[in-house]
Short mmCIF file of C-alpha atoms in Angstrom, two decimals:
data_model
loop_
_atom_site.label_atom_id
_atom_site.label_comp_id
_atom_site.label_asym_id
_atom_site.label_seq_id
_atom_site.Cartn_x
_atom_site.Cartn_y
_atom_site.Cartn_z
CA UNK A 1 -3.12 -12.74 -5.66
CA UNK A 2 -3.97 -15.91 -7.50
CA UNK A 3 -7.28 -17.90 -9.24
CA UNK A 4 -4.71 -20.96 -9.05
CA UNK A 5 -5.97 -24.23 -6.55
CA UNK A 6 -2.93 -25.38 -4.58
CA UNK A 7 -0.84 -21.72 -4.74
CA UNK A 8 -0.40 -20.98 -0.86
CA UNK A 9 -0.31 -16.94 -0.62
CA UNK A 10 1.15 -16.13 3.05
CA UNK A 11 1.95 -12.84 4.75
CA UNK A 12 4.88 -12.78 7.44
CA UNK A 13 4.40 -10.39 9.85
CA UNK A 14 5.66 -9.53 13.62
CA UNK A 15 3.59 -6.82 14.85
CA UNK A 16 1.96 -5.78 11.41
CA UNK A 17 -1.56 -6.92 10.46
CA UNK A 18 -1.56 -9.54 7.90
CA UNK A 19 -4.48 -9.82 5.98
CA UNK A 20 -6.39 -12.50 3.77
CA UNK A 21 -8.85 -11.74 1.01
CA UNK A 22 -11.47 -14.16 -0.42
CA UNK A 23 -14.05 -14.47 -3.14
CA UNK A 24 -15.99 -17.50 -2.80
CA UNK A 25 -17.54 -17.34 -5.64
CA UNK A 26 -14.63 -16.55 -9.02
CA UNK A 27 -11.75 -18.25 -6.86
CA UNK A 28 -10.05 -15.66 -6.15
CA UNK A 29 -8.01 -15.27 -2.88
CA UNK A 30 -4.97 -12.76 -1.84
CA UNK A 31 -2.90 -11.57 0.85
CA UNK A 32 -0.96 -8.58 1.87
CA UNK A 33 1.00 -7.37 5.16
CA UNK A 34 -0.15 -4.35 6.18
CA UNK A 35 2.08 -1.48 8.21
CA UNK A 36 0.68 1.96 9.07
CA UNK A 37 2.89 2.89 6.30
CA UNK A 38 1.41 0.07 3.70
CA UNK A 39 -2.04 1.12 5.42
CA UNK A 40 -2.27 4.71 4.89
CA UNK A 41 -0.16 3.89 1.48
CA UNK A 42 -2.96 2.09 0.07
CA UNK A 43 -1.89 -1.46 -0.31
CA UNK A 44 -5.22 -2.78 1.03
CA UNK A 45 -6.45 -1.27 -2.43
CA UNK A 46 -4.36 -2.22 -4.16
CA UNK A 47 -4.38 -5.81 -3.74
CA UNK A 48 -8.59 -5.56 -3.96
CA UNK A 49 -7.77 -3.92 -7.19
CA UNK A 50 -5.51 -7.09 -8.95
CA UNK A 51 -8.50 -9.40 -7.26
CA UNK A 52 -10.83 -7.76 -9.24
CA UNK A 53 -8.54 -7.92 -12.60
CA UNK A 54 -8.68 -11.65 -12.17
CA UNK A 55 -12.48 -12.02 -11.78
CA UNK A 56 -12.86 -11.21 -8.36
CA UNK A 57 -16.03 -8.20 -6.71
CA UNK A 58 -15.36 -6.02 -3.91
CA UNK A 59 -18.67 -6.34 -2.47
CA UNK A 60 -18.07 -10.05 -2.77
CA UNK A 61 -14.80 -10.48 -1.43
CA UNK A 62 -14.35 -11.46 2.21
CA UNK A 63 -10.74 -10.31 4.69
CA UNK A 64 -9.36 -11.47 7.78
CA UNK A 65 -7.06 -9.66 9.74
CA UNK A 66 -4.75 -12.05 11.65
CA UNK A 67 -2.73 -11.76 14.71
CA UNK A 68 -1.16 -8.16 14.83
CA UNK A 69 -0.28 -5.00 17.92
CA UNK A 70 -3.48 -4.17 19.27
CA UNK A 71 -4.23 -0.33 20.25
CA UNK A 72 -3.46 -0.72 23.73
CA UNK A 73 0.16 -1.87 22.63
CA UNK A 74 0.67 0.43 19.98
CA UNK A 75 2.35 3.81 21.14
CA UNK A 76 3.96 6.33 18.43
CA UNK A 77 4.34 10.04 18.34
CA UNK A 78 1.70 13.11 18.15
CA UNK A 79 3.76 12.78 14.48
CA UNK A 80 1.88 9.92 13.06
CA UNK A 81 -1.29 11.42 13.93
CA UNK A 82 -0.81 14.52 12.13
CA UNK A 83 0.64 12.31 9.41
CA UNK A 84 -2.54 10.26 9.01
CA UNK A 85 -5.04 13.31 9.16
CA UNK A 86 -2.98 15.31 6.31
CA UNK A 87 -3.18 11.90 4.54
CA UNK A 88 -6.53 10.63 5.75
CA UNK A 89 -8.91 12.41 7.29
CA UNK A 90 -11.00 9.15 8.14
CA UNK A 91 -8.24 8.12 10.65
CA UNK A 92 -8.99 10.44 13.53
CA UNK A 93 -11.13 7.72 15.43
CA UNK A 94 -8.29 5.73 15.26
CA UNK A 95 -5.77 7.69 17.36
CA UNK A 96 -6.11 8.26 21.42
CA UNK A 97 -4.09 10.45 24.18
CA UNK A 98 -1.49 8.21 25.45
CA UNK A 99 0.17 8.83 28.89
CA UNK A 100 2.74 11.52 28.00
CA UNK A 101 0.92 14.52 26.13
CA UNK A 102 3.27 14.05 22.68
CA UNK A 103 2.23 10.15 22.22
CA UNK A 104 -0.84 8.40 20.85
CA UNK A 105 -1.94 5.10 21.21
CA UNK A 106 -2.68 4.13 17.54
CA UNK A 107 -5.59 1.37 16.32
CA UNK A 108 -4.10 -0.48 13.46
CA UNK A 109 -6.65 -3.39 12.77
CA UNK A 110 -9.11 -1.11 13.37
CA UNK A 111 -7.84 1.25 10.75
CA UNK A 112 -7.27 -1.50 8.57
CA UNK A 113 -11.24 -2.45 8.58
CA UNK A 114 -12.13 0.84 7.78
CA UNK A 115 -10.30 1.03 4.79
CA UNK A 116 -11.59 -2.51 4.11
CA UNK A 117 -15.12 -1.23 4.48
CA UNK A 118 -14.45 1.99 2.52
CA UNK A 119 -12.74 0.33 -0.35
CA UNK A 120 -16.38 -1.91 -0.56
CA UNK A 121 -15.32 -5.16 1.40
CA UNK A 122 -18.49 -5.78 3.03
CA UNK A 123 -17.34 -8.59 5.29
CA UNK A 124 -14.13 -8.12 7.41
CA UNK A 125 -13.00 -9.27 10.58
CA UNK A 126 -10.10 -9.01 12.81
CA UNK A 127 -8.88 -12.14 15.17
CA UNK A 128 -8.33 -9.80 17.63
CA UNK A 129 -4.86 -11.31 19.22
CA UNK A 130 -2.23 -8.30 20.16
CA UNK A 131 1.11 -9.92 18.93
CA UNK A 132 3.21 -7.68 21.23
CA UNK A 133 1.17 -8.51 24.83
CA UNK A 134 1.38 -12.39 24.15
CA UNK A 135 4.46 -13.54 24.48
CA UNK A 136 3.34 -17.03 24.85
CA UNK A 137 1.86 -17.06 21.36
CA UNK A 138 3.88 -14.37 19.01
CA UNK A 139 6.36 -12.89 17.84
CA UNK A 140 6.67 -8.71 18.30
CA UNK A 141 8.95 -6.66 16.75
CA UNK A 142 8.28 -3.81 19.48
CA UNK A 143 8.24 -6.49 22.19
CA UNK A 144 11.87 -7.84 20.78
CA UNK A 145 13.10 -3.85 21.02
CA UNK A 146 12.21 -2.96 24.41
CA UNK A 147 13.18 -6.35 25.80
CA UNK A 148 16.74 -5.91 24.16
CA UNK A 149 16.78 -9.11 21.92
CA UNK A 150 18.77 -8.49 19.02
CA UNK A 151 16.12 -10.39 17.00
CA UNK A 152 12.85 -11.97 16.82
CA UNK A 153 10.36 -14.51 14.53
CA UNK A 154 8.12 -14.01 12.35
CA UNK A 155 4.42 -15.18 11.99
CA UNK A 156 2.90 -16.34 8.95
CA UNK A 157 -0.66 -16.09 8.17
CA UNK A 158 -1.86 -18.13 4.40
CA UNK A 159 -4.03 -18.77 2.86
CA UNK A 160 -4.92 -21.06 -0.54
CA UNK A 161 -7.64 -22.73 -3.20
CA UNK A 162 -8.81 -26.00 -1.91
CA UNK A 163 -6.77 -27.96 -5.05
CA UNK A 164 -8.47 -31.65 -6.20
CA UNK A 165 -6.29 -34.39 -8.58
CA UNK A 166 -7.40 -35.93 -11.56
CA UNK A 167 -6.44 -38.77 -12.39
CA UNK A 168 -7.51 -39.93 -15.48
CA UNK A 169 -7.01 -42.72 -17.59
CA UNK A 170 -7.10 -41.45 -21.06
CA UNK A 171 -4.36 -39.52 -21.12
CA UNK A 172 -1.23 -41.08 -23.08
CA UNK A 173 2.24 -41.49 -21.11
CA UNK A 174 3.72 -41.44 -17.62
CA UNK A 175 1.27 -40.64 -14.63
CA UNK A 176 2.79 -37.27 -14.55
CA UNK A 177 1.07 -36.93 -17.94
CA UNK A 178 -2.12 -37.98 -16.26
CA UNK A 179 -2.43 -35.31 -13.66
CA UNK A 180 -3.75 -32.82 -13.22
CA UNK A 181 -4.69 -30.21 -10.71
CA UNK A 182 -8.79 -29.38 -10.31
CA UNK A 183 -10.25 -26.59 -8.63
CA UNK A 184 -13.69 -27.57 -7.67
CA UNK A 185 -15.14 -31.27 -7.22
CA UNK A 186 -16.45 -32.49 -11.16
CA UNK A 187 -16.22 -28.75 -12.56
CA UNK A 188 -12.85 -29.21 -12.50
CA UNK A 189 -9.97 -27.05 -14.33
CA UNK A 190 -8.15 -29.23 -16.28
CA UNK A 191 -4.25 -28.62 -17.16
CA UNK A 192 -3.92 -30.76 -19.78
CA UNK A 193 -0.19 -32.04 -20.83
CA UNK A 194 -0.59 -29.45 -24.14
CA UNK A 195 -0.84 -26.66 -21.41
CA UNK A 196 -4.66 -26.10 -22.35
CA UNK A 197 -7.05 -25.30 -19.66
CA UNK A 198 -10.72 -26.48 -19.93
CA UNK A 199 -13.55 -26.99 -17.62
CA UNK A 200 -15.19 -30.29 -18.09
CA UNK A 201 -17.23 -32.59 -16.01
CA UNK A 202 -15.56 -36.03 -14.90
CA UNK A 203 -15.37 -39.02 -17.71
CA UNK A 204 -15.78 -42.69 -16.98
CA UNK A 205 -12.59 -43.91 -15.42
CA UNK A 206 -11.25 -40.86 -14.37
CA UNK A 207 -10.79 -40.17 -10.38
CA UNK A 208 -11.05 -37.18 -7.93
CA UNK A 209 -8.81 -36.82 -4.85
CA UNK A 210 -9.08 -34.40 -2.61
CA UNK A 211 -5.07 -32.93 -2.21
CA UNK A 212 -4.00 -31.67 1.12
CA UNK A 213 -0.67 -29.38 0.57
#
């Protein structure tokens, strides 16, 4: 979680639904991988929770689930089922038959928006792309198992503060000195060379570049 322009958050992931948080309006962005385990654990939650303790509202925030095993790729035991309803009860939608009578075919992104939604994020989304069917694209842990490879990538899903420089030319010593990274075109966050923060708007002299890192 971070408030900070030009701090790239990322989530690696092979099969597991990484997620990216957003609120537009106090800054605030986030990310988190999320396994069943870190699903029905709570770690959605918990990283809406440390949003909010840096400025951030649920019902403002915005998530993205990125590439991850779709339901129709996603086989496990009658065990995680019963797991999840002790746990959860909310998670019975999100577990059907498979073809042999002890498996399930288990929704993860799905599961993961409806803790989203429960937990008050209003807006969520999911891209959609099953990590373990398309080879061409991803990476898959399960994929990498059955096929017998003895390893396998990883994706990586970020996500970060559009970041501005100031340049300006009051500031005493070396253009290091003179830096400065902004948040948000002439409302910028300055970090002055004392460490200080302050919002002010642009002075004469001083210049604005977009930064693209």
């Amino acid at each position: 979680v971070t408030a900070r322009a030009g701090v790239i958050l990322s989530a690696l992931s092979a099969d597991c639904a990484p997620i990216l948080f957003c609120d537009p309006q106090s800054r605030v962005v986030a990310s988190c991988h999320a396994g069943w385990k870190g699903a029905l654990g709570g770690v959605i939650e918990s990283t809406i929770k440390a949003m909010c303790q840096q400025g951030a509202k649920a019902e403002r925030i915005r998530a993205v689930i990125g590439p991850c095993i779709q339901q129709a790729s996603y086989e496990v035991g009658a065990d995680y089922e019963a797991t999840f309803a002790r746990e959860d009860p909310e998670s019975r939608p999100f577990f059907i038959q498979a073809n042999d009578l002890d498996k399930r075919m288990f929704d993860l992104p799905g599961y993961c928006q409806m803790r989203l939604k429960r937990a008050g994020i209003a807006e969520s989304a999911s891209t959609g792309h099953d990590t373990c069917a398309d080879a061409a694209q991803f990476y898959s842990n399960r994929r990498a198992v059955k096929t017998g490879e003895s390893d396998y990538g990883r994706l990586i899903s970020c996500i970060m503060i559009r970041a501005y420089l100031l340049i300006s030319p009051s500031w005493r010593g070396s253009l290091e000195n003179r830096v400065a990274i902004c948040q948000e075109g002439v409302n910028c966050r300055r970090l002055l060379p004392s460490g200080a923060a302050r919002h002010l708007p642009l002075q004469e002299g001083e210049i604005l570049l977009r930064a693209y890192f």
